[in-house]
Coordinates of C-alpha atoms in Angstrom, one line a residue:
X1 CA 66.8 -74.1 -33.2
X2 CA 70.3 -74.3 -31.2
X3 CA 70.1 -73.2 -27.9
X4 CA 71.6 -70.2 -28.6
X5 CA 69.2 -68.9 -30.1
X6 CA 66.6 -70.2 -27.6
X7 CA 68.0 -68.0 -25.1
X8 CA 67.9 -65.2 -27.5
X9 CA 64.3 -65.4 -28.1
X10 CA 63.5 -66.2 -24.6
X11 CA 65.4 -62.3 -24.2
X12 CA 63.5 -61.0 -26.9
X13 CA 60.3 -61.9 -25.4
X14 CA 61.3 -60.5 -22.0
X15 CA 62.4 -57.7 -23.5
X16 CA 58.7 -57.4 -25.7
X17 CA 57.1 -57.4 -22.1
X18 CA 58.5 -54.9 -20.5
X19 CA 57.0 -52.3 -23.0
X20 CA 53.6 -51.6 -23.7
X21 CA 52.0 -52.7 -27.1
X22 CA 51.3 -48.7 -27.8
X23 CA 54.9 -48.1 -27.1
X24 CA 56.1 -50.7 -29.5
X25 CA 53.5 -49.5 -32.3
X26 CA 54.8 -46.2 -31.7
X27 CA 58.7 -47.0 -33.0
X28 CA 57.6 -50.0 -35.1
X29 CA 59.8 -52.9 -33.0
X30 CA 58.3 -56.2 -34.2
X31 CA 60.7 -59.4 -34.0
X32 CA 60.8 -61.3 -36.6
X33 CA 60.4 -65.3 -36.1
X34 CA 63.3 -67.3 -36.2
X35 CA 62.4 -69.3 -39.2
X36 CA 61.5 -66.4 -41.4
X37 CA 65.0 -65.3 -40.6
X38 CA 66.0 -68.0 -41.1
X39 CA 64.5 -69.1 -44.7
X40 CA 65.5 -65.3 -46.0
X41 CA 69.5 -65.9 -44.6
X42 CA 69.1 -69.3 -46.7
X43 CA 67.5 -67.1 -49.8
X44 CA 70.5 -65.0 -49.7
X45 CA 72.7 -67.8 -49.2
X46 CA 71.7 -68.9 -52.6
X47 CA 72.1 -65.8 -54.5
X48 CA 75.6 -65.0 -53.2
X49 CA 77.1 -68.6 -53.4
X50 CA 79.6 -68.4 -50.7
X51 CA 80.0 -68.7 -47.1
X52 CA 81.7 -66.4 -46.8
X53 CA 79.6 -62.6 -46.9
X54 CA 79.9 -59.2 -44.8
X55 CA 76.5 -58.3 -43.4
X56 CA 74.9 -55.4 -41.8
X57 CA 71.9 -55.2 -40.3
X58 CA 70.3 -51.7 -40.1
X59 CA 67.5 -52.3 -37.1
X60 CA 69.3 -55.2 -35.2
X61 CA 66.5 -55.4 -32.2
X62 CA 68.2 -58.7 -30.4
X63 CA 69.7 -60.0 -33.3
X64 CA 67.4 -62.4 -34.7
X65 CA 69.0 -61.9 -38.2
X66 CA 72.5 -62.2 -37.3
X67 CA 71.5 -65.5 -35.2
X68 CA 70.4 -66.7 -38.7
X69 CA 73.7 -65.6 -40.2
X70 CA 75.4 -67.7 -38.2
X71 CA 73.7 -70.5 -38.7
X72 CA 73.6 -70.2 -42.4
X73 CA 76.9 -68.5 -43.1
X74 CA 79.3 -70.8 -40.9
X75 CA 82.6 -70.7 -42.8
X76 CA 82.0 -66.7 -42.7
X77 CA 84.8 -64.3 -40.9
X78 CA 83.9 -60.8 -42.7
X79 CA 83.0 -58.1 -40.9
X80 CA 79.4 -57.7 -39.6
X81 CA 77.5 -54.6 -38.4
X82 CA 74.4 -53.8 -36.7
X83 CA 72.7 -50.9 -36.1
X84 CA 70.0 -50.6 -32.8
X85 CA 68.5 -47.2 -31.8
X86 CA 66.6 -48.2 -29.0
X87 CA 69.2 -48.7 -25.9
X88 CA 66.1 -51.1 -24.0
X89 CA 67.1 -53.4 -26.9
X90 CA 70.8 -52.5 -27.8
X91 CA 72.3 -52.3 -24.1
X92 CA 71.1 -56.4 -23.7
X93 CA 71.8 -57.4 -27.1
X94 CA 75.2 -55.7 -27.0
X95 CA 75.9 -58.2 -23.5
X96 CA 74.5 -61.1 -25.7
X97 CA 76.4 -61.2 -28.7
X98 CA 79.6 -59.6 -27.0
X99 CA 81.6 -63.0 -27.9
X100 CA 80.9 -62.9 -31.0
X101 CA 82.6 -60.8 -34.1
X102 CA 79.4 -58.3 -34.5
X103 CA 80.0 -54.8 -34.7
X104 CA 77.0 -53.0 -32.7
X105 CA 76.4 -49.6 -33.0
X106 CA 73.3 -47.7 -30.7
X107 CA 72.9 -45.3 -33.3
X108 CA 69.6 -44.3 -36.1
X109 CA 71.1 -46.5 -38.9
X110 CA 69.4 -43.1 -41.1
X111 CA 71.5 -40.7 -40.0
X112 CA 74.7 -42.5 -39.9
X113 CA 77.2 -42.0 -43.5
X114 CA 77.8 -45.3 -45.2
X115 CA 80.9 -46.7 -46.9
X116 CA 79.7 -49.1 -49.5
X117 CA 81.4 -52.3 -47.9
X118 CA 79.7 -54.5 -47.6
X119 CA 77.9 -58.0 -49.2
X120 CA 74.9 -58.0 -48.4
X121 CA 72.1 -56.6 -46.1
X122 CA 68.8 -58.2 -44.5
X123 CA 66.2 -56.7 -42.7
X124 CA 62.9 -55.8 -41.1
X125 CA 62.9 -52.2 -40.7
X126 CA 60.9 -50.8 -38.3
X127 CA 57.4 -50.6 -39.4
X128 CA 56.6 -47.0 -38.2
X129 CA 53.6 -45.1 -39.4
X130 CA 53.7 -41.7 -41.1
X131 CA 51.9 -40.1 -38.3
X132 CA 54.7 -40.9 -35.7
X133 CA 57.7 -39.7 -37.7
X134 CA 57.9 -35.9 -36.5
X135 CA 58.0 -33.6 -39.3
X136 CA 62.0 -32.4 -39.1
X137 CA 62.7 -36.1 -39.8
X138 CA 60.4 -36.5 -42.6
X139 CA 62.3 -33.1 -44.1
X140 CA 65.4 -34.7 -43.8
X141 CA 65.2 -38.2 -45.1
X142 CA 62.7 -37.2 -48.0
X143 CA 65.5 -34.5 -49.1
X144 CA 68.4 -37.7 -48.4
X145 CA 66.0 -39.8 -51.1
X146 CA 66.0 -36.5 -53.2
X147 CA 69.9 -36.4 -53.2
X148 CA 70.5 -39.6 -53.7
X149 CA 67.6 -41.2 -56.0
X150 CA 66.3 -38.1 -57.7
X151 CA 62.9 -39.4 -56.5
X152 CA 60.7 -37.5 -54.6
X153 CA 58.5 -39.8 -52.1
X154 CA 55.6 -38.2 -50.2
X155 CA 55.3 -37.5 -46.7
X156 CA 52.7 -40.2 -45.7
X157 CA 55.0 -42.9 -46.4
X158 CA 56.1 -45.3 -43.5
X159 CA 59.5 -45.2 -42.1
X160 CA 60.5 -48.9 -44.0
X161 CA 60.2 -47.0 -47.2
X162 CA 63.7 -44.8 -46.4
X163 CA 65.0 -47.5 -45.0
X164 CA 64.8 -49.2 -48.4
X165 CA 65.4 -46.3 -50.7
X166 CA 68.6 -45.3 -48.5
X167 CA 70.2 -48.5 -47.7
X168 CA 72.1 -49.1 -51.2
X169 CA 75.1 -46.8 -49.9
X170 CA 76.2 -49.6 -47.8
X171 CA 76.7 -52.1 -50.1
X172 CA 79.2 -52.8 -52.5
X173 CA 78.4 -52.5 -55.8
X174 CA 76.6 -55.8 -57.0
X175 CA 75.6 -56.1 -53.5
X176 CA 72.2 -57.5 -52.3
X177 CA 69.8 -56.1 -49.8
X178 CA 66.6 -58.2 -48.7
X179 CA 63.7 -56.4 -46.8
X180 CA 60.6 -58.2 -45.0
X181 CA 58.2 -55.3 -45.2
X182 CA 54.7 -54.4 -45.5
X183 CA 53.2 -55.4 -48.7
X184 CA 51.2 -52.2 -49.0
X185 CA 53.7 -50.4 -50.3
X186 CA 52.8 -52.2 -53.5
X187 CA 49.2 -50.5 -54.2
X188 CA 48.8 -47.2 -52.1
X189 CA 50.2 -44.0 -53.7
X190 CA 52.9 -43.3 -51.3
X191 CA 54.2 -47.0 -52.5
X192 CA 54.7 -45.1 -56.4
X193 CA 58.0 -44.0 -55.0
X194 CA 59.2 -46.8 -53.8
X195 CA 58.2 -49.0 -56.7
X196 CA 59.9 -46.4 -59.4
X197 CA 63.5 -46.3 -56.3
X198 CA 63.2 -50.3 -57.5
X199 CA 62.4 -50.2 -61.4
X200 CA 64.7 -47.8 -61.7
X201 CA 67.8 -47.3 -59.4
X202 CA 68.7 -51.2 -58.8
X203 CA 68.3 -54.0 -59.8
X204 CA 64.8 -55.5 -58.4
X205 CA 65.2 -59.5 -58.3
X206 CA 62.5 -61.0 -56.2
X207 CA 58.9 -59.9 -54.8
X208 CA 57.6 -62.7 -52.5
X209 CA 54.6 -62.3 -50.8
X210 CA 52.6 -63.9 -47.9
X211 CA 49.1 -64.7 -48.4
X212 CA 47.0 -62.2 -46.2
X213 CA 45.8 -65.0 -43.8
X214 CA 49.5 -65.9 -43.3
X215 CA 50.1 -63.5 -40.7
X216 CA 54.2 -63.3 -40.2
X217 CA 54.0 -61.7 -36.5
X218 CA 51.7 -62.3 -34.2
X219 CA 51.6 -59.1 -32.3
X220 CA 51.2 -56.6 -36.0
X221 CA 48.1 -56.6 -38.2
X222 CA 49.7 -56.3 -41.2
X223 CA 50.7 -58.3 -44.3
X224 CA 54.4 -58.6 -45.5
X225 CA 56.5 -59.6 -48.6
X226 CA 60.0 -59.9 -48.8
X227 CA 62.0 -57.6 -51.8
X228 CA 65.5 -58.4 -53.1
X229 CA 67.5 -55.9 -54.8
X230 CA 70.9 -55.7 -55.9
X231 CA 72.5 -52.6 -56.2
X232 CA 73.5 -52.2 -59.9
X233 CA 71.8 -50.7 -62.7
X234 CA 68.4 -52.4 -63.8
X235 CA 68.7 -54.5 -67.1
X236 CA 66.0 -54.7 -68.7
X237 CA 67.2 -58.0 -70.3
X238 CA 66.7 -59.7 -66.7
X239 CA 62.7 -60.5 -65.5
X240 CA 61.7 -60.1 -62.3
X241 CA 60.4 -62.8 -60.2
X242 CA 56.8 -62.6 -58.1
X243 CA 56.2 -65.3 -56.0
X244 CA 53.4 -66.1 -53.3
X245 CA 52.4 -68.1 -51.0
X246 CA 54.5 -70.9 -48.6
X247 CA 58.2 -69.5 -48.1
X248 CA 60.4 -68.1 -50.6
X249 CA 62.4 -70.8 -50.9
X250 CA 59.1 -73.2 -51.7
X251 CA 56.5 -70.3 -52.7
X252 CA 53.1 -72.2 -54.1
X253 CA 53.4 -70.2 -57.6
X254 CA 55.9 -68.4 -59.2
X255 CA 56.5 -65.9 -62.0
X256 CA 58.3 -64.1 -64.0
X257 CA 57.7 -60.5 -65.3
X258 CA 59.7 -58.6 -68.0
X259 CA 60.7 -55.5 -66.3
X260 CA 59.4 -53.2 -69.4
X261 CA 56.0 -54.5 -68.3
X262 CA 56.1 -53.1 -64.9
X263 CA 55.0 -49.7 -63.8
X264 CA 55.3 -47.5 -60.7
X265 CA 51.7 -46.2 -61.2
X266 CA 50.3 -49.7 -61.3
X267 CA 49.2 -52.0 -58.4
X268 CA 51.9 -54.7 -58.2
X269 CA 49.3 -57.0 -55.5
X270 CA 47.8 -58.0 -59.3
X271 CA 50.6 -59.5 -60.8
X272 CA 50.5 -62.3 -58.2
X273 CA 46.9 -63.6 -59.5
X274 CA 47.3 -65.8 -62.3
X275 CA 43.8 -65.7 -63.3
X276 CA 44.3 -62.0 -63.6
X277 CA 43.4 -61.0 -67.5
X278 CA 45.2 -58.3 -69.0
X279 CA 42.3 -57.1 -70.9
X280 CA 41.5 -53.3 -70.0
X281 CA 37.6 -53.3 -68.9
X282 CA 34.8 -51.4 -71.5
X283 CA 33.9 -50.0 -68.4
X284 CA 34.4 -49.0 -64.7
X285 CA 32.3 -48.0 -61.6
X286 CA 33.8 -44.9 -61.7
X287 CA 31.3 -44.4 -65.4
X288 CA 28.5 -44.3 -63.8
X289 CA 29.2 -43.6 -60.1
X290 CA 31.0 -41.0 -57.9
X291 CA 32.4 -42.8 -54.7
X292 CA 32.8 -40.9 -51.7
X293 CA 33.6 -42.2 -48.1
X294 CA 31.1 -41.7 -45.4
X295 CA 31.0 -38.9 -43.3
X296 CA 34.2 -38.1 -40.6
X297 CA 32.4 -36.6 -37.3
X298 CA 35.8 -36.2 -35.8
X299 CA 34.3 -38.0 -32.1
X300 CA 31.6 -40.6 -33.0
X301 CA 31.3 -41.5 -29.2
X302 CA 30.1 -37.5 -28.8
X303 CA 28.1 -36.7 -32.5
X304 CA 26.1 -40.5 -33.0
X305 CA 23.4 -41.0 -30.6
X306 CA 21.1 -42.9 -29.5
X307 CA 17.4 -42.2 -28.1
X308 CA 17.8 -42.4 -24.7
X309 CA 20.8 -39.6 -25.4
X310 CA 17.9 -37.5 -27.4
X311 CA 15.5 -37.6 -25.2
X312 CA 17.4 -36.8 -22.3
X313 CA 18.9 -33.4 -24.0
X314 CA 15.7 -32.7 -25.6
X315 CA 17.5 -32.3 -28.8
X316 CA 15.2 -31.3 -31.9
X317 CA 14.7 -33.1 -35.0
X318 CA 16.3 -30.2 -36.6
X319 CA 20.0 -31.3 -35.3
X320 CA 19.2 -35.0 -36.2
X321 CA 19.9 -37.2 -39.2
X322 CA 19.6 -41.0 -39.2
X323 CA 22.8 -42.6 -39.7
X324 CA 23.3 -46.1 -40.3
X325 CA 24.9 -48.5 -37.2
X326 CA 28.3 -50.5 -38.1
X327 CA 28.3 -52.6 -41.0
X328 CA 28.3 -55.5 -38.2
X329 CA 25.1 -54.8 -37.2
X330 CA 23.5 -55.0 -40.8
X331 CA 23.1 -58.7 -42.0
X332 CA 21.4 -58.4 -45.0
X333 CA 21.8 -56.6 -48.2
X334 CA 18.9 -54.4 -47.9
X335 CA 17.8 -51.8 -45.5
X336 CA 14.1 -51.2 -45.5
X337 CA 12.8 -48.2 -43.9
X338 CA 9.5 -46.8 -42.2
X339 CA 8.7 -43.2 -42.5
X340 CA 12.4 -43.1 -44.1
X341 CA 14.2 -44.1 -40.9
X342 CA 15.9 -47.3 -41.6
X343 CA 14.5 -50.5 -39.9
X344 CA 17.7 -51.8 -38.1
X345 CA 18.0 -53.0 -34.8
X346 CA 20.6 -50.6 -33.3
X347 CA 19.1 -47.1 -34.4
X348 CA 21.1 -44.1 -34.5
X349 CA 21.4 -40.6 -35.1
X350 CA 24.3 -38.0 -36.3
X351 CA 23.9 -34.3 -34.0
X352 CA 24.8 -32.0 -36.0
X353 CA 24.1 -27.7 -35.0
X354 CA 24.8 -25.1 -37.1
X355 CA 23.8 -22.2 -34.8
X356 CA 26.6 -19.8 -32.9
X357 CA 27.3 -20.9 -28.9
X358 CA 24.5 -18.2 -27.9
X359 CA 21.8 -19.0 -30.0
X360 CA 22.1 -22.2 -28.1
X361 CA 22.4 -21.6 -24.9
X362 CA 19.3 -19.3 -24.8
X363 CA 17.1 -21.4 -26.9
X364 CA 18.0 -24.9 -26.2
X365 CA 19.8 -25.1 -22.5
X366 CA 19.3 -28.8 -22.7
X367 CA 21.2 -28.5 -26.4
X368 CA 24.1 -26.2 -24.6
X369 CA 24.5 -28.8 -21.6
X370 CA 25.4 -31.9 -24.0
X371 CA 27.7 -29.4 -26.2
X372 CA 29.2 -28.4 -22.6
X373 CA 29.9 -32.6 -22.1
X374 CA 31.7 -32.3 -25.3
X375 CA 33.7 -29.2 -24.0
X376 CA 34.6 -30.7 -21.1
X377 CA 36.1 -33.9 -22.8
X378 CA 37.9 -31.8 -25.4
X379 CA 36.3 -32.6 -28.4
X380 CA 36.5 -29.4 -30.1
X381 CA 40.3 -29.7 -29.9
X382 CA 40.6 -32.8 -32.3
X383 CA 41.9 -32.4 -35.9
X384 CA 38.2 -32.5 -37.8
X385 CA 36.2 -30.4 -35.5
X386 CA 38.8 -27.6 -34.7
X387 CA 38.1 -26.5 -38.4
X388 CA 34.5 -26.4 -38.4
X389 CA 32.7 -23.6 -37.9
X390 CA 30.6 -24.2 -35.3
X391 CA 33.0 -27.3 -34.3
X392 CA 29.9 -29.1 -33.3
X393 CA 28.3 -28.7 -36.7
X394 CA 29.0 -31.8 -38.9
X395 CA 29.4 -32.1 -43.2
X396 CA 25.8 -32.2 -44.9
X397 CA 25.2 -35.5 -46.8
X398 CA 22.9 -36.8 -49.2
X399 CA 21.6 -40.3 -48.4
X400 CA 23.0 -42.9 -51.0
X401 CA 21.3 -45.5 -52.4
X402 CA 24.0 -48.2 -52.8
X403 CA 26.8 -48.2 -49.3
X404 CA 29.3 -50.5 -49.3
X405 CA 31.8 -51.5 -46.2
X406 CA 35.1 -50.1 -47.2
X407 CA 36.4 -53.4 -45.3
X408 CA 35.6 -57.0 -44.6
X409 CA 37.8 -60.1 -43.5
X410 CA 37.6 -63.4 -45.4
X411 CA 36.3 -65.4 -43.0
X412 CA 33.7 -63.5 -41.8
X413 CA 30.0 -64.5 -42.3
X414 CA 29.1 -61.6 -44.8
X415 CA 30.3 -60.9 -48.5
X416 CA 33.6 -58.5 -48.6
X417 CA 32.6 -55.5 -49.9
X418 CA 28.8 -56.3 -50.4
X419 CA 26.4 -53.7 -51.8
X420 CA 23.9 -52.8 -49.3
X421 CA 20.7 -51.1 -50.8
X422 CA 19.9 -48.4 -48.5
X423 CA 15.7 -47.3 -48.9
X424 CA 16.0 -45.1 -46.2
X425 CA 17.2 -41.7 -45.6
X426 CA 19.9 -42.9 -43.3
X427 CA 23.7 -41.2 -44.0
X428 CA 26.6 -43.1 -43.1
X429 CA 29.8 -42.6 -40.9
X430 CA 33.4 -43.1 -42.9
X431 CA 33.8 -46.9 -42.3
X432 CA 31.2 -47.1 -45.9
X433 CA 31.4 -45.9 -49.1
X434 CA 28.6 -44.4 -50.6
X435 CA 27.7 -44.7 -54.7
X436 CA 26.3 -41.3 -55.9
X437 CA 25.0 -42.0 -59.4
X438 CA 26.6 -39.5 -61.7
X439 CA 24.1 -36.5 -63.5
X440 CA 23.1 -38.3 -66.7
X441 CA 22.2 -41.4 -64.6
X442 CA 20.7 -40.2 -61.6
X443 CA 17.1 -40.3 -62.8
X444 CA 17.7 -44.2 -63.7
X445 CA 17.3 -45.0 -59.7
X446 CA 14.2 -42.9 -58.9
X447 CA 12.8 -46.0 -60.9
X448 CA 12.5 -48.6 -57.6
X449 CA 12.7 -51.4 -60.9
X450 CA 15.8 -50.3 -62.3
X451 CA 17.8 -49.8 -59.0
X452 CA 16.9 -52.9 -57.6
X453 CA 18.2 -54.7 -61.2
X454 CA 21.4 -52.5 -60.6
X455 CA 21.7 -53.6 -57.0
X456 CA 21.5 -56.9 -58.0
X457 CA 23.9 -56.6 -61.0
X458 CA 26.4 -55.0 -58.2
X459 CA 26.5 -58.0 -56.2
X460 CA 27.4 -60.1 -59.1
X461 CA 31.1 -58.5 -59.0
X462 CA 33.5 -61.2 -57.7
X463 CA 34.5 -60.5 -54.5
X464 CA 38.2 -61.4 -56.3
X465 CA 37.8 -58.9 -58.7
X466 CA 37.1 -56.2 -55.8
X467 CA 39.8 -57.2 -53.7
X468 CA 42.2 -56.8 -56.9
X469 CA 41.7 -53.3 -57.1
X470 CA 41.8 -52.6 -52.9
X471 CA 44.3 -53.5 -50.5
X472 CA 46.1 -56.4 -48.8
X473 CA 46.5 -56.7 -44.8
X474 CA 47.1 -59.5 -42.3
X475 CA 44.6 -61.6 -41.0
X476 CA 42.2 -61.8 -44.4
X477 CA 41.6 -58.2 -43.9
X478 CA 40.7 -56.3 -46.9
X479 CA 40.1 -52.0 -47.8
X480 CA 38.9 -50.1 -50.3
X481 CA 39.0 -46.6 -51.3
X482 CA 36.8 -44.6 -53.0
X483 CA 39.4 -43.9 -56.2
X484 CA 40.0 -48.4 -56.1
X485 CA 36.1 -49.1 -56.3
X486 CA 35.7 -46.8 -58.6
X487 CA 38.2 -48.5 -61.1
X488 CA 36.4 -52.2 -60.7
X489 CA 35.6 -53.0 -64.0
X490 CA 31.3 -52.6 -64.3
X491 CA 30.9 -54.0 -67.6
X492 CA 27.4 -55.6 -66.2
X493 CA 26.3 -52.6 -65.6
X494 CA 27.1 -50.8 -68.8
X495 CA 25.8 -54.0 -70.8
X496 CA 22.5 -53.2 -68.5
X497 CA 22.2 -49.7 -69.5
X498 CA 22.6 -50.3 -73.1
X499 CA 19.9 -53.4 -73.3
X500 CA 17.2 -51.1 -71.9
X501 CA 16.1 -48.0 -74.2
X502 CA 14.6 -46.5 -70.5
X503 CA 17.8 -46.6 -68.8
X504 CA 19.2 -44.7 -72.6
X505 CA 16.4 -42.4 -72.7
X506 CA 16.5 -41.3 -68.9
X507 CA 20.4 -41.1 -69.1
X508 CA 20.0 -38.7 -71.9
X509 CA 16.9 -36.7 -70.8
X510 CA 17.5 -36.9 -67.1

C-alpha cells in the first residue's frame, strides 16, 4: 500500500465515523478494502490487455477504486469519471484527488444520461435495501430497465440491481463492467431479473464468489461475488466461468458453464458445488408437506409473554396459546410436553383477543390496561397490526409437528436447519418454519411410531443439501423459505412411505 492511499483510507475511516451505522445502512455506503480493489483492477487489467483504459466509477465514496486504478493502470492518460451523491463523501474526496486527472461529479450516477465512452467500469454500488428506496424512484428506474432491457424487475429488488442493469450505456461497445455485489441476487426471485439482464443483454464472463465465512467488509453482514460483463451480445459459443473461493485471480475451484445450460429461474449459488448432481429428485418435501413460516405478531415485545406478565393483567387462558421461545433456547431435537405445554426452560405465551375495545374494557379492566400499554407505545400503528381487526388479535395456528429454524450459522453448536419434533401444543413465532403434513398424509403422524421414524428420516437430510436450496449471507449465516424447503429432495421419505403398507393404506384412507 503506497502512502497515498494510506492517507486515503485513514480519510475514509474518518469519514465512516462521523456517521452513524443506521445512517450508512440507510444509503448503502460500505468501502471496499484496498486489496479487493485492488485484485478486481488487476482482473480487469487482464481482460483488457493494456495500460492504457478510460474508467468510470458510478459510486466513487473516497475513491478506493480509482486509487487501485492508479496503481494498476500506470501508463494510463484516458479520461476517468466518478460519480459520488453524498457531498459528506464527495466534498473531501473532490480536495483529495484534486491533482490528479479524475473527473468528479456530486451527482446520482442513475439519473445522469450516459455517452457510451468509455473502457471499462468497476464498482461496488451501494448496497441499499428495497425498503429505503422511496417509491417515485423505484417507478422511475424500473421503467429506465423497461426502456432499455425490455426486462421488467420487481420492486423489492436492492438498489445494486439498477445499478447493474443500467450501467452498459457508459461503455463502449465491447466494453467491460465489473460489480462486487451481494451474492443473493443469484437465488431470491427479485435476482430472476437480473440474472435474465446478464444471459441475455451482454455478454456475462465471470461469477466469482466469496465463501460465506469470507466476509469482504467488516461493518455489512452480507456475502458478495464479483460479475463481469461485457457489453456485446451474448454468444452462446462462449462458456461462462463460476469461480469460488480465495480471490479471483487465485479462486480454490473453477468452472465453466455453457451458457444454454443456464437459466434465470434457476439458483446460480448451485453451480459452484461440484458435488452437486444434476439428477432431478423422485421426490421433494413439498410431496408430502405444506411449509408455512411461523406466525408474524407485528410487536413480539407487546403479544409474547411471560407469566409474571399474565398474572399481573389477569389475562384468561382464553387469549393465551403456548408459543415456543427462540430457537436458541431449544438444545435438543425434541420438545416434550406436560399437559400439552412444552417443557422448555424459557416458557411463553402468544396474547391474542378477538373481542371489540368495549367488551374488554367492561369485562376484563386488567385485559384493557395492558392493551392501553400497547396504545400508548403505538403498537397498533405498525404495518401487521393496523390491518387486523381487532389490531390486538393475532393469526390462528395449528401446532405443527415438525418446526424447523428458518436460519442457523455454521459454526454454531446446533445442526443448520435441524428438525425439531414438537409434542406439544406450542405455535411458533416467524423465525421457524412449520411442516403441515399434506391431506392424504396427515393421519400417518397421529401414529407416535411413524412420526418419530419420519423425524428421524428428516434429520438424515445433509445439512449441504439444505443449504443448496436456501440462501447465502456473510458470516456462515444461512435462510430458508418456505417455497426452498419445500423443494429439498425427500426421497427418504417417499422410499419410507412406499416400504410400509400402513403408511400406503392411511395415505389412501385417511
Amino acid at each position: 500500500m503506497n502512502e497515498r492511499e494510506r492517507q486515503r483510507k485513514a480519510m475514509q475511516d474518518g469519514l465512516d465515523a462521523q456517521k452513524t451505522q443506521k445512517d450508512r445502512n440507510v444509503m448503502g455506503q460500505f468501502s471496499t478494502p484496498y486489496p479487493l480493489a485492488l485484485d478486481m483492477m488487476q482482473y480487469m487489467r487482464t481482460l483488457i490487455g493494456s495500460n492504457t483504459a478510460s474508467f468510470i466509477e458510478p459510486a466513487i465514496g473516497t475513491g478506493v477504486f480509482y486509487s487501485a486504478y492508479r496503481e494498476v493502470f500506470k501508463e494510463s492518460h484516458s479520461r476517468v469519471l466518478g460519480f459520488e451523491v453524498d457531498p459528506h463523501y464527495f466534498n473531501p474526496t473532490k480536495d483529495f484527488w484534486q491533482d490528479t486527472p479524475l473527473e468528479l461529479r456530486c451527482a446520482d450516477f442513475l439519473a445522469q444520461q450516459p455517452d457510451g465512452q468509455f473502457d471499462m467500469l468497476v464498482a461496488n454500488p451501494p448496497y441499499v435495501r428495497h425498503h429505503h428506496i422511496d417509491n417515485d424512484t423505484k417507478v422511475r428506474l424500473q421503467n429506465a430497465i423497461q426502456r432499455t432491457s425490455g426486462i421488467r424487475i420487481s420492486g423489492l429488488a436492492g438498489l445494486y440491481c439498477y445499478f447493474m442493469m443500467l450501467s452498459a450505456g457508459w461503455l463502449r461497445e465491447g466494453g467491460l463492467s465489473c460489480w462486487l455485489v451481494p451474492s443473493e441476487f443469484m437465488d431470491v426471485n427479485y435476482g430472476e431479473a437480473v440474472k435474465r439482464y446478464l444471459l441475455q443483454n451482454v455478454q456475462l464472463v465471470r461469477i466469482h464468489r466469496f465463501k460465506a465465512e469470507d466476509l469482504q467488509f467488516a461493518d455489512a453482514l452480507v456475502s458478495s461475488c464479483i460479475v463481469v460483463f461485457r457489453k456485446s451480445k451474448p454468444t452462446a459459443s462462449e462458456p461462462i466461468e463460476f469461480s469460488i473461493g480465495g480471490s479471483i485471480n487465485n479462486p480454490e475451484s473453477i468452472k465453466h458453464i455453457d451458457p444454454k445450460n443456464l437459466k434465470p429461474t434457476d439458483k446460480w449459488t448451485n453451480l459452484f458445488i461440484d458435488e452437486l448432481t444434476t439428477d432431478e429428485p423422485q421426490a421433494t418435501l413439498g410431496d408430502f408437506f405444506n411449509v408455512k413460516r411461523g406466525i408474524a405478531t407485528g410487536d413480539n415485545d407487546f403479544f409474547i409473554l411471560d407469566q409474571e406478565t399474565i398474572d399481573r393483567y389477569e389475562i384468561p387462558q382464553a387469549f393465551l396459546r403456548p408459543i415456543l421461545p427462540s430457537p436458541r433456547y431449544i438444545k435438543g431435537d425434541r420438545i416434550d410436553s406436560t399437559d400439552g405445554l412444552p417443557d422448555v426452560e424459557h416458557k411463553q405465551f402468544l396474547f391474542s383477543c378477538s373481542l371489540p375495545e368495549s367488551v374488554v374494557k367492561e369485562r376484563y379492566p386488567k385485559v384493557w390496561q395492558y392493551i392501553c400499554l400497547g396504545l400508548e407505545r403505538g403498537v397498533q400503528k405498525g404495518y401487521i397490526c393496523s390491518r387486523r381487526t381487532p389490531w390486538y388479535s393475532c393469526e390462528d395456528r395449528e401446532p405443527a409437528a415438525f418446526v424447523v429454524p428458518y436460519m442457523g450459522r455454521s459454526e454454531t453448536s446446533n445442526r443448520m436447519f435441524r428438525f425439531i419434533l414438537n409434542t406439544s401444543r406450542a405455535i411458533t413465532t416467524n423465525v421457524y418454519l412449520l411442516l403441515y403434513p399434506k391431506p392424504q398424509y396427515a393421519r400417518c403422524l397421529k401414529d407416535e411410531d411413524v412420526l418419530t421414524e419420519i423425524w428421524h428420516e428428516l434429520n438424515t437430510i445433509p445439512t449441504e443439501t439444505l443449504s443448496r436450496n436456501g440462501r447465502f449471507y456473510g458470516g456462515g449465516l444461512r435462510k430458508m423459505e418456505p417455497n426452498e424447503l419445500m423443494r429439498t429432495p425427500a426421497n427418504g421419505i417417499a422410499s419410507l412411505m412406499s416400504s410400509r403398507s400402513t403408511y400406503r393404506q392411511l395415505a389412501l384412507f385417511g
